[in-house]
Amino acid sequence: MPTTMIAGRRIHIDTDGFLTDFGEWNEFLASDLAELIGITLTDRHLDVLRFMRHDYVHLGDTPALRRVQTVGGFPIRELLALFPDRPVRKMAYLAGLPKPRSCV
């Protein structure tokens, strides 16, 4: 299984760069990952990431954008502003979840 170093910490990733070990994630790592893709995390970003991780634990699947909107209560426009260009992919990446099935 491939690994990479982020902020001096070795993490397990898949071939697309998504974390493969749910337990390796924390909000500090999310912040480091966000910097790599040009996002500065705010509390609102973290609210979305926390929802996604909670939902993943209960469903066993990375939530789609529509689910984050309807179940999580985050307006689509806000999600698009927080995570521009491929929001679901970025949200999953930053939340330490598997790449969404809807992403090619």
mmCIF file of N, CA, C and O in Angstrom:
data_model
loop_
_atom_site.group_PDB
_atom_site.id
_atom_site.type_symbol
_atom_site.label_atom_id
_atom_site.label_comp_id
_atom_site.label_asym_id
_atom_site.label_seq_id
_atom_site.Cartn_x
_atom_site.Cartn_y
_atom_site.Cartn_z
ATOM 1 N N MET A 1 0.840 -1.169 0.000
ATOM 2 C CA MET A 1 0.000 0.000 0.000
ATOM 3 C C MET A 1 0.891 1.241 0.000
ATOM 4 O O MET A 1 1.787 1.361 0.828
ATOM 5 N N PRO A 2 0.647 2.174 -0.929
ATOM 6 C CA PRO A 2 1.502 3.365 -0.994
ATOM 7 C C PRO A 2 1.335 4.269 0.226
ATOM 8 O O PRO A 2 0.285 4.295 0.862
ATOM 9 N N THR A 3 2.394 4.987 0.518
ATOM 10 C CA THR A 3 2.357 5.983 1.585
ATOM 11 C C THR A 3 2.958 7.274 1.042
ATOM 12 O O THR A 3 3.637 7.279 0.013
ATOM 13 N N THR A 4 2.700 8.351 1.758
ATOM 14 C CA THR A 4 3.288 9.640 1.423
ATOM 15 C C THR A 4 3.563 10.388 2.712
ATOM 16 O O THR A 4 2.996 10.054 3.754
ATOM 17 N N MET A 5 4.413 11.380 2.631
ATOM 18 C CA MET A 5 4.715 12.211 3.791
ATOM 19 C C MET A 5 3.987 13.539 3.640
ATOM 20 O O MET A 5 4.116 14.201 2.612
ATOM 21 N N ILE A 6 3.235 13.904 4.658
ATOM 22 C CA ILE A 6 2.566 15.199 4.694
ATOM 23 C C ILE A 6 2.845 15.807 6.056
ATOM 24 O O ILE A 6 2.534 15.198 7.083
ATOM 25 N N ALA A 7 3.449 16.979 6.035
ATOM 26 C CA ALA A 7 3.815 17.690 7.264
ATOM 27 C C ALA A 7 4.602 16.785 8.213
ATOM 28 O O ALA A 7 4.357 16.755 9.411
ATOM 29 N N GLY A 8 5.535 16.016 7.646
ATOM 30 C CA GLY A 8 6.387 15.162 8.454
ATOM 31 C C GLY A 8 5.725 13.904 8.977
ATOM 32 O O GLY A 8 6.286 13.213 9.830
ATOM 33 N N ARG A 9 4.565 13.595 8.475
ATOM 34 C CA ARG A 9 3.818 12.430 8.940
ATOM 35 C C ARG A 9 3.545 11.491 7.771
ATOM 36 O O ARG A 9 3.107 11.922 6.712
ATOM 37 N N ARG A 10 3.827 10.208 7.951
ATOM 38 C CA ARG A 10 3.582 9.217 6.902
ATOM 39 C C ARG A 10 2.122 8.775 6.965
ATOM 40 O O ARG A 10 1.630 8.392 8.022
ATOM 41 N N ILE A 11 1.446 8.885 5.816
ATOM 42 C CA ILE A 11 0.045 8.443 5.738
ATOM 43 C C ILE A 11 -0.116 7.471 4.575
ATOM 44 O O ILE A 11 0.622 7.534 3.599
ATOM 45 N N HIS A 12 -1.098 6.594 4.710
ATOM 46 C CA HIS A 12 -1.403 5.599 3.680
ATOM 47 C C HIS A 12 -2.423 6.177 2.709
ATOM 48 O O HIS A 12 -3.441 6.731 3.128
ATOM 49 N N ILE A 13 -2.125 6.031 1.419
ATOM 50 C CA ILE A 13 -2.986 6.585 0.385
ATOM 51 C C ILE A 13 -3.215 5.555 -0.714
ATOM 52 O O ILE A 13 -2.478 4.574 -0.818
ATOM 53 N N ASP A 14 -4.229 5.821 -1.542
ATOM 54 C CA ASP A 14 -4.428 4.987 -2.724
ATOM 55 C C ASP A 14 -3.714 5.645 -3.903
ATOM 56 O O ASP A 14 -3.035 6.668 -3.745
ATOM 57 N N THR A 15 -3.877 5.088 -5.086
ATOM 58 C CA THR A 15 -3.160 5.607 -6.258
ATOM 59 C C THR A 15 -3.650 6.992 -6.672
ATOM 60 O O THR A 15 -2.958 7.691 -7.411
ATOM 61 N N ASP A 16 -4.827 7.410 -6.186
ATOM 62 C CA ASP A 16 -5.341 8.750 -6.483
ATOM 63 C C ASP A 16 -5.016 9.758 -5.391
ATOM 64 O O ASP A 16 -5.409 10.915 -5.473
ATOM 65 N N GLY A 17 -4.321 9.323 -4.331
ATOM 66 C CA GLY A 17 -3.931 10.217 -3.256
ATOM 67 C C GLY A 17 -4.911 10.315 -2.097
ATOM 68 O O GLY A 17 -4.701 11.085 -1.166
ATOM 69 N N PHE A 18 -5.989 9.528 -2.131
ATOM 70 C CA PHE A 18 -6.972 9.534 -1.049
ATOM 71 C C PHE A 18 -6.495 8.646 0.095
ATOM 72 O O PHE A 18 -5.921 7.575 -0.139
ATOM 73 N N LEU A 19 -6.723 9.087 1.322
ATOM 74 C CA LEU A 19 -6.332 8.292 2.483
ATOM 75 C C LEU A 19 -7.022 6.934 2.461
ATOM 76 O O LEU A 19 -8.189 6.839 2.082
ATOM 77 N N THR A 20 -6.300 5.913 2.893
ATOM 78 C CA THR A 20 -6.881 4.575 2.945
ATOM 79 C C THR A 20 -7.085 4.082 4.369
ATOM 80 O O THR A 20 -7.717 3.053 4.576
ATOM 81 N N ASP A 21 -6.546 4.800 5.334
ATOM 82 C CA ASP A 21 -6.705 4.421 6.737
ATOM 83 C C ASP A 21 -7.528 5.503 7.439
ATOM 84 O O ASP A 21 -7.021 6.592 7.730
ATOM 85 N N PHE A 22 -8.797 5.214 7.690
ATOM 86 C CA PHE A 22 -9.725 6.168 8.297
ATOM 87 C C PHE A 22 -9.158 6.764 9.577
ATOM 88 O O PHE A 22 -9.338 7.944 9.862
ATOM 89 N N GLY A 23 -8.444 5.965 10.352
ATOM 90 C CA GLY A 23 -7.919 6.398 11.640
ATOM 91 C C GLY A 23 -6.737 7.346 11.571
ATOM 92 O O GLY A 23 -6.373 7.955 12.578
ATOM 93 N N GLU A 24 -6.124 7.497 10.412
ATOM 94 C CA GLU A 24 -4.984 8.408 10.292
ATOM 95 C C GLU A 24 -5.407 9.873 10.186
ATOM 96 O O GLU A 24 -4.596 10.772 10.355
ATOM 97 N N TRP A 25 -6.669 10.116 9.926
ATOM 98 C CA TRP A 25 -7.160 11.477 9.705
ATOM 99 C C TRP A 25 -7.348 12.230 11.017
ATOM 100 O O TRP A 25 -7.754 11.666 12.021
ATOM 101 N N ASN A 26 -7.054 13.507 10.984
ATOM 102 C CA ASN A 26 -7.461 14.436 12.033
ATOM 103 C C ASN A 26 -7.574 15.814 11.386
ATOM 104 O O ASN A 26 -7.226 15.994 10.220
ATOM 105 N N GLU A 27 -8.070 16.769 12.128
ATOM 106 C CA GLU A 27 -8.307 18.090 11.541
ATOM 107 C C GLU A 27 -7.010 18.813 11.186
ATOM 108 O O GLU A 27 -6.992 19.632 10.283
ATOM 109 N N PHE A 28 -5.927 18.501 11.863
ATOM 110 C CA PHE A 28 -4.640 19.088 11.504
ATOM 111 C C PHE A 28 -4.183 18.573 10.141
ATOM 112 O O PHE A 28 -3.681 19.329 9.311
ATOM 113 N N LEU A 29 -4.370 17.268 9.913
ATOM 114 C CA LEU A 29 -4.028 16.690 8.617
ATOM 115 C C LEU A 29 -4.917 17.294 7.536
ATOM 116 O O LEU A 29 -4.446 17.613 6.445
ATOM 117 N N ALA A 30 -6.201 17.472 7.831
ATOM 118 C CA ALA A 30 -7.115 18.088 6.860
ATOM 119 C C ALA A 30 -6.613 19.471 6.459
ATOM 120 O O ALA A 30 -6.643 19.839 5.282
ATOM 121 N N SER A 31 -6.128 20.220 7.425
ATOM 122 C CA SER A 31 -5.600 21.551 7.141
ATOM 123 C C SER A 31 -4.365 21.471 6.249
ATOM 124 O O SER A 31 -4.213 22.264 5.306
ATOM 125 N N ASP A 32 -3.497 20.510 6.523
ATOM 126 C CA ASP A 32 -2.300 20.321 5.689
ATOM 127 C C ASP A 32 -2.683 19.898 4.272
ATOM 128 O O ASP A 32 -2.114 20.387 3.290
ATOM 129 N N LEU A 33 -3.661 19.004 4.153
ATOM 130 C CA LEU A 33 -4.136 18.575 2.838
ATOM 131 C C LEU A 33 -4.758 19.744 2.085
ATOM 132 O O LEU A 33 -4.564 19.902 0.879
ATOM 133 N N ALA A 34 -5.517 20.563 2.807
ATOM 134 C CA ALA A 34 -6.175 21.718 2.186
ATOM 135 C C ALA A 34 -5.144 22.676 1.590
ATOM 136 O O ALA A 34 -5.336 23.197 0.488
ATOM 137 N N GLU A 35 -4.068 22.898 2.314
ATOM 138 C CA GLU A 35 -3.013 23.778 1.799
ATOM 139 C C GLU A 35 -2.462 23.256 0.482
ATOM 140 O O GLU A 35 -2.147 24.034 -0.418
ATOM 141 N N LEU A 36 -2.360 21.935 0.370
ATOM 142 C CA LEU A 36 -1.824 21.338 -0.857
ATOM 143 C C LEU A 36 -2.706 21.612 -2.069
ATOM 144 O O LEU A 36 -2.215 21.619 -3.201
ATOM 145 N N ILE A 37 -4.008 21.823 -1.835
ATOM 146 C CA ILE A 37 -4.915 22.068 -2.964
ATOM 147 C C ILE A 37 -5.431 23.505 -2.985
ATOM 148 O O ILE A 37 -6.407 23.810 -3.677
ATOM 149 N N GLY A 38 -4.793 24.380 -2.222
ATOM 150 C CA GLY A 38 -5.107 25.794 -2.293
ATOM 151 C C GLY A 38 -6.329 26.253 -1.530
ATOM 152 O O GLY A 38 -6.938 27.262 -1.873
ATOM 153 N N ILE A 39 -6.706 25.526 -0.481
ATOM 154 C CA ILE A 39 -7.852 25.905 0.343
ATOM 155 C C ILE A 39 -7.365 26.184 1.756
ATOM 156 O O ILE A 39 -6.559 25.435 2.301
ATOM 157 N N THR A 40 -7.869 27.257 2.336
ATOM 158 C CA THR A 40 -7.609 27.559 3.739
ATOM 159 C C THR A 40 -8.862 27.171 4.509
ATOM 160 O O THR A 40 -9.941 27.736 4.286
ATOM 161 N N LEU A 41 -8.740 26.170 5.358
ATOM 162 C CA LEU A 41 -9.914 25.665 6.073
ATOM 163 C C LEU A 41 -10.448 26.669 7.087
ATOM 164 O O LEU A 41 -9.682 27.291 7.826
ATOM 165 N N THR A 42 -11.770 26.777 7.098
ATOM 166 C CA THR A 42 -12.482 27.572 8.095
ATOM 167 C C THR A 42 -13.316 26.608 8.937
ATOM 168 O O THR A 42 -13.400 25.409 8.631
ATOM 169 N N ASP A 43 -13.962 27.139 9.951
ATOM 170 C CA ASP A 43 -14.847 26.303 10.755
ATOM 171 C C ASP A 43 -15.960 25.707 9.903
ATOM 172 O O ASP A 43 -16.377 24.574 10.128
ATOM 173 N N ARG A 44 -16.435 26.457 8.913
ATOM 174 C CA ARG A 44 -17.509 25.940 8.057
ATOM 175 C C ARG A 44 -17.013 24.773 7.204
ATOM 176 O O ARG A 44 -17.744 23.794 7.017
ATOM 177 N N HIS A 45 -15.806 24.867 6.685
ATOM 178 C CA HIS A 45 -15.223 23.729 5.958
ATOM 179 C C HIS A 45 -15.206 22.496 6.874
ATOM 180 O O HIS A 45 -15.596 21.403 6.469
ATOM 181 N N LEU A 46 -14.740 22.712 8.091
ATOM 182 C CA LEU A 46 -14.636 21.591 9.036
ATOM 183 C C LEU A 46 -16.001 21.027 9.388
ATOM 184 O O LEU A 46 -16.132 19.815 9.585
ATOM 185 N N ASP A 47 -17.040 21.864 9.441
ATOM 186 C CA ASP A 47 -18.396 21.358 9.672
ATOM 187 C C ASP A 47 -18.783 20.358 8.591
ATOM 188 O O ASP A 47 -19.339 19.296 8.869
ATOM 189 N N VAL A 48 -18.473 20.695 7.343
ATOM 190 C CA VAL A 48 -18.782 19.810 6.216
ATOM 191 C C VAL A 48 -17.982 18.512 6.336
ATOM 192 O O VAL A 48 -18.536 17.413 6.186
ATOM 193 N N LEU A 49 -16.695 18.627 6.618
ATOM 194 C CA LEU A 49 -15.839 17.433 6.717
ATOM 195 C C LEU A 49 -16.270 16.536 7.864
ATOM 196 O O LEU A 49 -16.296 15.304 7.716
ATOM 197 N N ARG A 50 -16.656 17.117 8.977
ATOM 198 C CA ARG A 50 -17.139 16.316 10.118
ATOM 199 C C ARG A 50 -18.431 15.583 9.756
ATOM 200 O O ARG A 50 -18.610 14.410 10.093
ATOM 201 N N PHE A 51 -19.337 16.290 9.073
ATOM 202 C CA PHE A 51 -20.570 15.631 8.641
ATOM 203 C C PHE A 51 -20.244 14.448 7.726
ATOM 204 O O PHE A 51 -20.803 13.354 7.889
ATOM 205 N N MET A 52 -19.371 14.671 6.768
ATOM 206 C CA MET A 52 -19.035 13.609 5.815
ATOM 207 C C MET A 52 -18.457 12.386 6.525
ATOM 208 O O MET A 52 -18.822 11.258 6.208
ATOM 209 N N ARG A 53 -17.571 12.597 7.479
ATOM 210 C CA ARG A 53 -16.974 11.474 8.202
ATOM 211 C C ARG A 53 -18.023 10.750 9.037
ATOM 212 O O ARG A 53 -18.044 9.520 9.081
ATOM 213 N N HIS A 54 -18.889 11.498 9.679
ATOM 214 C CA HIS A 54 -19.962 10.900 10.479
ATOM 215 C C HIS A 54 -20.886 10.081 9.583
ATOM 216 O O HIS A 54 -21.246 8.938 9.911
ATOM 217 N N ASP A 55 -21.257 10.634 8.456
ATOM 218 C CA ASP A 55 -22.144 9.945 7.519
ATOM 219 C C ASP A 55 -21.474 8.686 6.966
ATOM 220 O O ASP A 55 -22.103 7.637 6.833
ATOM 221 N N TYR A 56 -20.191 8.778 6.676
ATOM 222 C CA TYR A 56 -19.443 7.631 6.153
ATOM 223 C C TYR A 56 -19.448 6.474 7.153
ATOM 224 O O TYR A 56 -19.628 5.308 6.768
ATOM 225 N N VAL A 57 -19.271 6.795 8.419
ATOM 226 C CA VAL A 57 -19.266 5.750 9.455
ATOM 227 C C VAL A 57 -20.607 5.009 9.468
ATOM 228 O O VAL A 57 -20.647 3.790 9.607
ATOM 229 N N HIS A 58 -21.689 5.743 9.291
ATOM 230 C CA HIS A 58 -23.015 5.129 9.375
ATOM 231 C C HIS A 58 -23.431 4.422 8.087
ATOM 232 O O HIS A 58 -24.152 3.429 8.144
ATOM 233 N N LEU A 59 -22.989 4.920 6.933
ATOM 234 C CA LEU A 59 -23.414 4.327 5.661
ATOM 235 C C LEU A 59 -22.348 3.476 4.992
ATOM 236 O O LEU A 59 -22.657 2.677 4.120
ATOM 237 N N GLY A 60 -21.084 3.699 5.350
ATOM 238 C CA GLY A 60 -20.010 2.932 4.733
ATOM 239 C C GLY A 60 -19.678 3.373 3.327
ATOM 240 O O GLY A 60 -19.048 2.627 2.579
ATOM 241 N N ASP A 61 -20.111 4.578 2.950
ATOM 242 C CA ASP A 61 -19.848 5.085 1.614
ATOM 243 C C ASP A 61 -19.636 6.598 1.695
ATOM 244 O O ASP A 61 -20.259 7.265 2.524
ATOM 245 N N THR A 62 -18.788 7.121 0.841
ATOM 246 C CA THR A 62 -18.559 8.560 0.797
ATOM 247 C C THR A 62 -19.827 9.244 0.299
ATOM 248 O O THR A 62 -20.340 8.884 -0.761
ATOM 249 N N PRO A 63 -20.356 10.208 1.055
ATOM 250 C CA PRO A 63 -21.601 10.849 0.633
ATOM 251 C C PRO A 63 -21.431 11.692 -0.631
ATOM 252 O O PRO A 63 -20.398 12.333 -0.825
ATOM 253 N N ALA A 64 -22.474 11.671 -1.452
ATOM 254 C CA ALA A 64 -22.508 12.488 -2.663
ATOM 255 C C ALA A 64 -22.903 13.914 -2.300
ATOM 256 O O ALA A 64 -23.412 14.187 -1.207
ATOM 257 N N LEU A 65 -22.687 14.818 -3.228
ATOM 258 C CA LEU A 65 -22.988 16.231 -3.008
ATOM 259 C C LEU A 65 -24.445 16.436 -2.592
ATOM 260 O O LEU A 65 -24.741 17.172 -1.650
ATOM 261 N N ARG A 66 -25.351 15.763 -3.264
ATOM 262 C CA ARG A 66 -26.776 15.913 -2.949
ATOM 263 C C ARG A 66 -27.071 15.466 -1.521
ATOM 264 O O ARG A 66 -27.872 16.068 -0.822
ATOM 265 N N ARG A 67 -26.429 14.413 -1.061
ATOM 266 C CA ARG A 67 -26.647 13.943 0.311
ATOM 267 C C ARG A 67 -26.103 14.949 1.326
ATOM 268 O O ARG A 67 -26.716 15.192 2.358
ATOM 269 N N VAL A 68 -24.943 15.532 1.035
ATOM 270 C CA VAL A 68 -24.379 16.533 1.931
ATOM 271 C C VAL A 68 -25.344 17.722 2.036
ATOM 272 O O VAL A 68 -25.517 18.302 3.098
ATOM 273 N N GLN A 69 -26.000 18.021 0.921
ATOM 274 C CA GLN A 69 -26.981 19.100 0.923
ATOM 275 C C GLN A 69 -28.238 18.714 1.704
ATOM 276 O O GLN A 69 -28.636 19.420 2.634
ATOM 277 N N THR A 70 -28.857 17.600 1.341
ATOM 278 C CA THR A 70 -30.166 17.261 1.914
ATOM 279 C C THR A 70 -30.085 16.742 3.345
ATOM 280 O O THR A 70 -30.868 17.143 4.188
ATOM 281 N N VAL A 71 -29.140 15.878 3.621
ATOM 282 C CA VAL A 71 -29.025 15.302 4.967
ATOM 283 C C VAL A 71 -28.179 16.205 5.872
ATOM 284 O O VAL A 71 -28.520 16.427 7.027
ATOM 285 N N GLY A 72 -27.098 16.721 5.317
ATOM 286 C CA GLY A 72 -26.207 17.560 6.112
ATOM 287 C C GLY A 72 -26.697 18.983 6.300
ATOM 288 O O GLY A 72 -26.284 19.667 7.230
ATOM 289 N N GLY A 73 -27.568 19.431 5.395
ATOM 290 C CA GLY A 73 -28.113 20.779 5.507
ATOM 291 C C GLY A 73 -27.200 21.876 4.989
ATOM 292 O O GLY A 73 -27.374 23.041 5.337
ATOM 293 N N PHE A 74 -26.252 21.525 4.143
ATOM 294 C CA PHE A 74 -25.337 22.512 3.575
ATOM 295 C C PHE A 74 -25.821 22.884 2.174
ATOM 296 O O PHE A 74 -25.897 22.014 1.302
ATOM 297 N N PRO A 75 -26.145 24.145 1.937
ATOM 298 C CA PRO A 75 -26.617 24.554 0.608
ATOM 299 C C PRO A 75 -25.566 24.282 -0.479
ATOM 300 O O PRO A 75 -24.369 24.486 -0.260
ATOM 301 N N ILE A 76 -26.029 23.833 -1.620
ATOM 302 C CA ILE A 76 -25.137 23.518 -2.741
ATOM 303 C C ILE A 76 -24.256 24.715 -3.088
ATOM 304 O O ILE A 76 -23.048 24.559 -3.292
ATOM 305 N N ARG A 77 -24.826 25.893 -3.148
ATOM 306 C CA ARG A 77 -24.028 27.077 -3.505
ATOM 307 C C ARG A 77 -22.887 27.297 -2.512
ATOM 308 O O ARG A 77 -21.792 27.692 -2.887
ATOM 309 N N GLU A 78 -23.178 27.055 -1.253
ATOM 310 C CA GLU A 78 -22.126 27.213 -0.241
ATOM 311 C C GLU A 78 -21.033 26.168 -0.439
ATOM 312 O O GLU A 78 -19.836 26.472 -0.352
ATOM 313 N N LEU A 79 -21.424 24.923 -0.708
ATOM 314 C CA LEU A 79 -20.443 23.862 -0.938
ATOM 315 C C LEU A 79 -19.563 24.183 -2.142
ATOM 316 O O LEU A 79 -18.350 23.966 -2.107
ATOM 317 N N LEU A 80 -20.184 24.709 -3.196
ATOM 318 C CA LEU A 80 -19.428 25.072 -4.393
ATOM 319 C C LEU A 80 -18.464 26.222 -4.110
ATOM 320 O O LEU A 80 -17.374 26.285 -4.685
ATOM 321 N N ALA A 81 -18.852 27.124 -3.224
ATOM 322 C CA ALA A 81 -17.958 28.235 -2.860
ATOM 323 C C ALA A 81 -16.820 27.759 -1.952
ATOM 324 O O ALA A 81 -15.676 28.194 -2.096
ATOM 325 N N LEU A 82 -17.140 26.862 -1.020
ATOM 326 C CA LEU A 82 -16.124 26.363 -0.091
ATOM 327 C C LEU A 82 -15.113 25.442 -0.772
ATOM 328 O O LEU A 82 -13.928 25.436 -0.434
ATOM 329 N N PHE A 83 -15.617 24.632 -1.712
ATOM 330 C CA PHE A 83 -14.784 23.619 -2.380
ATOM 331 C C PHE A 83 -14.930 23.757 -3.893
ATOM 332 O O PHE A 83 -15.555 22.914 -4.547
ATOM 333 N N PRO A 84 -14.388 24.835 -4.480
ATOM 334 C CA PRO A 84 -14.568 25.070 -5.919
ATOM 335 C C PRO A 84 -13.896 24.003 -6.785
ATOM 336 O O PRO A 84 -12.924 23.381 -6.369
ATOM 337 N N ASP A 85 -14.451 23.832 -7.983
ATOM 338 C CA ASP A 85 -13.890 22.874 -8.945
ATOM 339 C C ASP A 85 -13.798 21.465 -8.361
ATOM 340 O O ASP A 85 -12.858 21.154 -7.634
ATOM 341 N N ARG A 86 -14.768 20.641 -8.676
ATOM 342 C CA ARG A 86 -14.824 19.250 -8.220
ATOM 343 C C ARG A 86 -15.033 19.157 -6.703
ATOM 344 O O ARG A 86 -14.215 18.590 -5.975
ATOM 345 N N PRO A 87 -16.113 19.748 -6.200
ATOM 346 C CA PRO A 87 -16.317 19.825 -4.754
ATOM 347 C C PRO A 87 -16.373 18.480 -4.043
ATOM 348 O O PRO A 87 -15.774 18.340 -2.975
ATOM 349 N N VAL A 88 -17.060 17.493 -4.590
ATOM 350 C CA VAL A 88 -17.180 16.209 -3.891
ATOM 351 C C VAL A 88 -15.817 15.547 -3.749
ATOM 352 O O VAL A 88 -15.487 15.005 -2.695
ATOM 353 N N ARG A 89 -15.046 15.609 -4.782
ATOM 354 C CA ARG A 89 -13.702 15.020 -4.745
ATOM 355 C C ARG A 89 -12.853 15.707 -3.675
ATOM 356 O O ARG A 89 -12.187 15.053 -2.880
ATOM 357 N N LYS A 90 -12.890 17.041 -3.638
ATOM 358 C CA LYS A 90 -12.109 17.782 -2.655
ATOM 359 C C LYS A 90 -12.604 17.523 -1.241
ATOM 360 O O LYS A 90 -11.808 17.364 -0.314
ATOM 361 N N MET A 91 -13.915 17.481 -1.071
ATOM 362 C CA MET A 91 -14.476 17.234 0.252
ATOM 363 C C MET A 91 -14.058 15.863 0.765
ATOM 364 O O MET A 91 -13.651 15.722 1.921
ATOM 365 N N ALA A 92 -14.133 14.851 -0.081
ATOM 366 C CA ALA A 92 -13.745 13.497 0.322
ATOM 367 C C ALA A 92 -12.246 13.441 0.632
ATOM 368 O O ALA A 92 -11.833 12.847 1.631
ATOM 369 N N TYR A 93 -11.446 14.066 -0.213
ATOM 370 C CA TYR A 93 -9.994 14.093 -0.015
ATOM 371 C C TYR A 93 -9.651 14.712 1.333
ATOM 372 O O TYR A 93 -8.876 14.159 2.112
ATOM 373 N N LEU A 94 -10.258 15.854 1.618
ATOM 374 C CA LEU A 94 -9.954 16.564 2.863
ATOM 375 C C LEU A 94 -10.538 15.871 4.088
ATOM 376 O O LEU A 94 -10.003 16.015 5.188
ATOM 377 N N ALA A 95 -11.619 15.120 3.904
ATOM 378 C CA ALA A 95 -12.237 14.399 5.015
ATOM 379 C C ALA A 95 -11.562 13.058 5.272
ATOM 380 O O ALA A 95 -11.909 12.348 6.216
ATOM 381 N N GLY A 96 -10.599 12.697 4.434
ATOM 382 C CA GLY A 96 -9.899 11.425 4.621
ATOM 383 C C GLY A 96 -10.740 10.218 4.255
ATOM 384 O O GLY A 96 -10.572 9.141 4.813
ATOM 385 N N LEU A 97 -11.638 10.409 3.272
ATOM 386 C CA LEU A 97 -12.547 9.339 2.843
ATOM 387 C C LEU A 97 -12.140 8.811 1.483
ATOM 388 O O LEU A 97 -11.407 9.476 0.738
ATOM 389 N N PRO A 98 -12.655 7.635 1.108
ATOM 390 C CA PRO A 98 -12.352 7.111 -0.222
ATOM 391 C C PRO A 98 -12.902 8.026 -1.316
ATOM 392 O O PRO A 98 -13.872 8.755 -1.106
ATOM 393 N N LYS A 99 -12.272 7.951 -2.478
ATOM 394 C CA LYS A 99 -12.748 8.721 -3.616
ATOM 395 C C LYS A 99 -14.202 8.342 -3.887
ATOM 396 O O LYS A 99 -14.535 7.147 -3.921
ATOM 397 N N PRO A 100 -15.073 9.338 -4.064
ATOM 398 C CA PRO A 100 -16.482 9.037 -4.321
ATOM 399 C C PRO A 100 -16.651 8.223 -5.609
ATOM 400 O O PRO A 100 -15.917 8.430 -6.572
ATOM 401 N N ARG A 101 -17.623 7.333 -5.585
ATOM 402 C CA ARG A 101 -17.867 6.505 -6.764
ATOM 403 C C ARG A 101 -18.275 7.339 -7.971
ATOM 404 O O ARG A 101 -18.048 6.943 -9.105
ATOM 405 N N SER A 102 -18.849 8.519 -7.718
ATOM 406 C CA SER A 102 -19.285 9.376 -8.821
ATOM 407 C C SER A 102 -18.121 10.082 -9.506
ATOM 408 O O SER A 102 -18.291 10.656 -10.578
ATOM 409 N N CYS A 103 -16.932 10.042 -8.929
ATOM 410 C CA CYS A 103 -15.749 10.675 -9.511
ATOM 411 C C CYS A 103 -15.012 9.678 -10.407
ATOM 412 O O CYS A 103 -14.753 8.551 -9.988
ATOM 413 N N VAL A 104 -14.673 10.129 -11.568
ATOM 414 C CA VAL A 104 -13.965 9.262 -12.518
ATOM 415 C C VAL A 104 -12.474 9.432 -12.347
ATOM 416 O O VAL A 104 -11.969 10.431 -12.011
#
